[in-house]
Short mmCIF file of C-alpha atoms and ligand atoms in Angstrom, two decimals:
data_model
loop_
_atom_site.label_atom_id
_atom_site.label_comp_id
_atom_site.label_asym_id
_atom_site.label_seq_id
_atom_site.Cartn_x
_atom_site.Cartn_y
_atom_site.Cartn_z
CA MET A 1 103.98 141.67 116.26
CA SER A 2 105.59 143.15 113.21
CA THR A 3 103.64 144.84 110.46
CA ARG A 4 103.75 142.87 107.23
CA VAL A 5 104.02 144.93 104.06
CA ALA A 6 103.61 143.00 100.81
CA ILE A 7 105.45 144.45 97.82
CA VAL A 8 104.12 143.27 94.48
CA GLU A 9 106.62 144.51 91.92
CA ASP A 10 108.21 142.78 88.94
CA GLU A 11 111.28 145.02 88.74
CA PRO A 12 113.71 143.20 91.09
CA GLU A 13 115.90 146.23 91.83
CA LEU A 14 112.99 148.47 92.71
CA ALA A 15 111.40 145.70 94.80
CA ALA A 16 114.66 145.19 96.71
CA LEU A 17 115.04 148.93 97.29
CA VAL A 18 111.50 149.26 98.66
CA ALA A 19 112.04 146.17 100.82
CA ASP A 20 115.21 147.73 102.29
CA TYR A 21 113.38 150.92 103.17
CA ALA A 22 110.44 148.95 104.61
CA ARG A 23 112.79 146.92 106.80
CA ALA A 24 114.57 150.09 107.95
CA ALA A 25 111.17 151.57 108.84
CA GLY A 26 110.45 148.56 111.05
CA TYR A 27 108.14 146.64 108.73
CA GLU A 28 108.43 143.06 107.61
CA PRO A 29 108.48 143.07 103.80
CA ALA A 30 107.26 140.19 101.63
CA LEU A 31 108.17 140.31 97.93
CA PHE A 32 106.07 139.06 95.02
CA ASP A 33 106.95 139.52 91.36
CA ASP A 34 103.70 138.03 90.11
CA GLY A 35 100.12 139.19 90.69
CA ALA A 36 98.42 135.80 90.73
CA GLN A 37 101.01 134.40 93.10
CA ALA A 38 100.60 137.37 95.44
CA LEU A 39 96.83 136.98 95.44
CA ALA A 40 97.06 133.27 96.29
CA ALA A 41 99.45 134.07 99.15
CA PHE A 42 97.13 136.81 100.48
CA GLN A 43 94.31 134.28 100.67
CA ASP A 44 96.39 132.18 103.06
CA ALA A 45 97.89 135.00 105.10
CA GLN A 46 96.85 138.60 104.82
CA PRO A 47 99.50 141.28 104.94
CA ASP A 48 98.83 144.52 106.84
CA LEU A 49 99.35 146.62 103.71
CA VAL A 50 100.01 146.00 100.03
CA VAL A 51 102.22 148.06 97.72
CA LEU A 52 100.99 147.07 94.30
CA ASP A 53 102.59 147.82 90.94
CA LEU A 54 100.05 148.42 88.18
CA MET A 55 102.02 146.91 85.31
CA LEU A 56 102.69 143.30 86.18
CA PRO A 57 103.15 140.29 83.92
CA GLY A 58 100.08 138.05 83.81
CA LEU A 59 97.47 139.45 86.18
CA ASP A 60 97.89 143.25 86.29
CA GLY A 61 97.67 145.38 89.42
CA LEU A 62 94.13 146.54 88.73
CA SER A 63 92.86 142.95 88.49
CA VAL A 64 94.81 141.96 91.58
CA CYS A 65 93.29 144.84 93.54
CA ARG A 66 89.76 144.01 92.42
CA ALA A 67 90.17 140.32 93.24
CA LEU A 68 91.72 141.22 96.60
CA ARG A 69 88.74 143.43 97.46
CA ALA A 70 86.43 140.42 97.14
CA PHE A 71 87.86 139.01 100.35
CA SER A 72 89.95 141.70 102.02
CA GLN A 73 89.93 145.34 103.04
CA VAL A 74 93.70 145.47 103.49
CA PRO A 75 95.03 148.93 102.54
CA VAL A 76 96.52 149.06 99.04
CA ILE A 77 98.95 151.64 97.67
CA MET A 78 99.06 151.42 93.90
CA VAL A 79 102.25 152.31 92.08
CA THR A 80 101.93 153.38 88.48
CA ALA A 81 103.86 155.07 85.70
CA ARG A 82 100.54 155.89 84.04
CA VAL A 83 99.18 159.11 85.49
CA GLU A 84 95.97 158.85 83.45
CA GLU A 85 95.04 155.68 85.38
CA ILE A 86 94.86 157.36 88.77
CA ASP A 87 91.13 158.11 88.85
CA ARG A 88 90.31 154.54 88.00
CA LEU A 89 92.73 153.18 90.59
CA LEU A 90 91.29 155.18 93.43
CA GLY A 91 87.71 154.75 92.24
CA LEU A 92 85.31 152.21 93.56
CA GLU A 93 86.05 149.99 90.61
CA ALA A 94 89.57 149.09 91.70
CA GLY A 95 89.54 150.09 95.34
CA ALA A 96 93.09 151.28 95.97
CA ASP A 97 93.57 153.51 99.01
CA ASP A 98 96.38 155.65 97.68
CA TYR A 99 98.78 155.81 94.77
CA LEU A 100 102.28 156.89 93.89
CA CYS A 101 103.59 157.72 90.43
CA LYS A 102 106.82 156.17 89.19
CA PRO A 103 109.52 157.19 89.64
CA PHE A 104 108.80 157.77 93.33
CA SER A 105 110.94 158.40 96.37
CA PRO A 106 111.01 155.38 98.71
CA ARG A 107 110.99 157.84 101.58
CA GLU A 108 107.67 159.24 100.33
CA LEU A 109 106.30 155.71 100.01
CA MET A 110 107.23 154.98 103.65
CA ALA A 111 105.47 158.17 104.75
CA ARG A 112 102.31 157.11 102.90
CA ILE A 113 102.47 153.61 104.37
CA LYS A 114 102.78 155.04 107.87
CA ALA A 115 99.86 157.45 107.37
CA ILE A 116 97.53 154.78 105.95
CA LEU A 117 98.37 152.24 108.65
CA ARG A 118 97.71 154.80 111.35
CA ARG A 119 94.37 155.77 109.80
CA SER A 120 93.08 152.27 109.06
CA GLY A 121 94.44 150.73 112.26
CA HIS A 122 92.65 153.18 114.45
CA ALA A 123 89.36 152.96 112.54
CA ALA A 124 89.48 149.14 112.39
CA ALA A 125 90.04 148.90 116.13
CA VAL A 126 86.74 150.69 116.67
CA LEU A 127 84.53 149.70 113.76
CA ALA A 128 84.68 146.45 111.79
CA VAL A 129 82.89 145.54 108.57
CA ASP A 130 81.99 141.87 108.21
CA SER A 131 81.26 141.58 104.48
CA ALA A 132 80.28 137.91 104.66
CA ALA A 133 77.62 138.51 107.30
CA HIS A 134 76.67 141.98 105.99
CA ARG A 135 77.23 143.25 109.47
CA ILE A 136 79.06 146.16 111.02
CA THR A 137 80.25 146.08 114.61
CA VAL A 138 81.39 148.92 116.82
CA HIS A 139 83.61 147.79 119.69
CA GLY A 140 82.41 144.27 118.92
CA LYS A 141 78.69 145.02 119.10
CA PRO A 142 76.64 144.76 115.89
CA LEU A 143 74.80 147.85 114.64
CA ASP A 144 71.18 147.46 113.65
CA LEU A 145 71.25 148.71 110.04
CA THR A 146 68.93 148.46 107.05
CA PRO A 147 70.51 146.99 103.87
CA SER A 148 70.93 150.49 102.37
CA GLU A 149 72.48 151.84 105.56
CA TYR A 150 74.84 148.87 105.67
CA GLY A 151 75.88 149.42 102.04
CA ILE A 152 76.61 153.08 102.62
CA LEU A 153 78.46 152.73 105.91
CA ALA A 154 80.45 149.70 104.74
CA ALA A 155 81.64 151.62 101.66
CA LEU A 156 82.62 154.66 103.68
CA ALA A 157 84.30 152.71 106.45
CA ARG A 158 86.35 150.56 104.08
CA ARG A 159 88.09 153.68 102.81
CA PRO A 160 88.66 156.00 105.73
CA GLY A 161 89.61 159.45 104.51
CA GLN A 162 88.21 159.01 101.02
CA VAL A 163 85.41 161.33 99.89
CA PHE A 164 82.39 159.65 98.31
CA SER A 165 79.93 161.56 96.16
CA ARG A 166 76.20 161.05 96.62
CA ALA A 167 76.10 159.36 93.22
CA GLN A 168 78.72 156.82 94.32
CA LEU A 169 76.84 156.15 97.54
CA LEU A 170 73.61 155.74 95.59
CA ASP A 171 75.20 153.00 93.49
CA LEU A 172 76.42 151.28 96.63
CA ALA A 173 73.09 151.51 98.38
CA ARG A 174 71.43 149.93 95.35
CA GLU A 175 73.97 147.12 95.15
CA GLY A 176 72.31 143.79 95.77
CA ASN A 177 68.96 145.55 95.99
CA ALA A 178 68.17 146.80 92.49
CA SER A 179 64.52 147.44 93.28
CA LEU A 180 65.46 149.89 95.97
CA ASP A 181 64.19 153.37 95.18
CA VAL A 182 66.97 155.63 96.35
CA THR A 183 67.31 159.25 95.39
CA ASP A 184 69.99 161.82 96.15
CA ARG A 185 67.87 163.14 98.95
CA ALA A 186 67.37 159.62 100.32
CA ILE A 187 71.16 159.30 100.66
CA ASP A 188 71.15 162.26 103.02
CA SER A 189 68.41 160.70 105.09
CA HIS A 190 70.22 157.34 105.19
CA ILE A 191 73.36 159.17 106.32
CA LYS A 192 71.35 160.92 109.00
CA ASN A 193 70.07 157.57 110.30
CA VAL A 194 73.52 155.99 110.21
CA ARG A 195 74.94 158.96 112.11
CA ARG A 196 72.24 158.62 114.74
CA LYS A 197 72.99 154.91 115.16
CA LEU A 198 76.74 155.57 115.38
CA GLU A 199 76.24 158.42 117.81
CA ALA A 200 74.34 156.04 120.11
CA VAL A 201 77.39 153.77 120.43
CA LEU A 202 80.12 156.38 119.93
CA PRO A 203 78.82 159.42 121.76
CA GLY A 204 80.56 162.66 120.86
CA VAL A 205 82.44 161.09 117.94
CA GLU A 206 81.89 162.44 114.47
CA ALA A 207 82.54 159.47 112.18
CA ILE A 208 80.84 160.62 108.98
CA HIS A 209 81.92 164.05 107.82
CA SER A 210 80.02 166.16 105.29
CA ILE A 211 82.29 167.62 102.65
CA TYR A 212 80.59 170.64 101.20
CA GLY A 213 79.80 170.28 97.51
CA LEU A 214 81.42 166.83 97.31
CA GLY A 215 79.74 164.31 99.56
CA TYR A 216 80.79 162.37 102.63
CA ARG A 217 83.95 161.03 104.20
CA PHE A 218 84.46 158.52 107.03
CA ASP A 219 87.15 159.15 109.62
CA LEU A 220 87.40 158.16 113.25
CA1 LIG B 1 106.01 146.67 86.55
#
């Protein structure tokens, strides 16, 4: 089965160039020049990865990414000419997995696509987040998690390789449970419990990595 890469880009020449490179790299490109149209298409059939331009007519890339995250964890590479936007793009608010600044080399974009697909494909084959059921399965078997533990692990697992600060994880643990009394120290104890539960089903595998001075990162 071929890997479908959606390219959401309103500059036809750039879109065609990226599509050519994607095809040459063995992917099946799908072109969209409109954010709303792309989003509607993704609801019917999800691509394996999305290359998303930030500046689009109508619905911009940031809005597309946010709306997409409501129903999909498909990897997104954001393309932007606005360097000052990068923090927001990669932040929890928008939920992009990576970014490239315009003008970019299509070769570099293909390398990023390959790296992200490898990372997310491997992780997804082992651990799956079911947002609708608030459930996480490892090799198809559900983990027994508290709501805070679910919130933390789901956030980490949706963005393999991305470092989350304790403050970010706190916000996520509180989501949907505002009365929850979570402190910085409680995050560490939640992480400890999640690690123990993961270790029970994935012995010898370190899935949640501590990044000194920064926080935590998920990688399988
Ligand atoms: Ca554009």
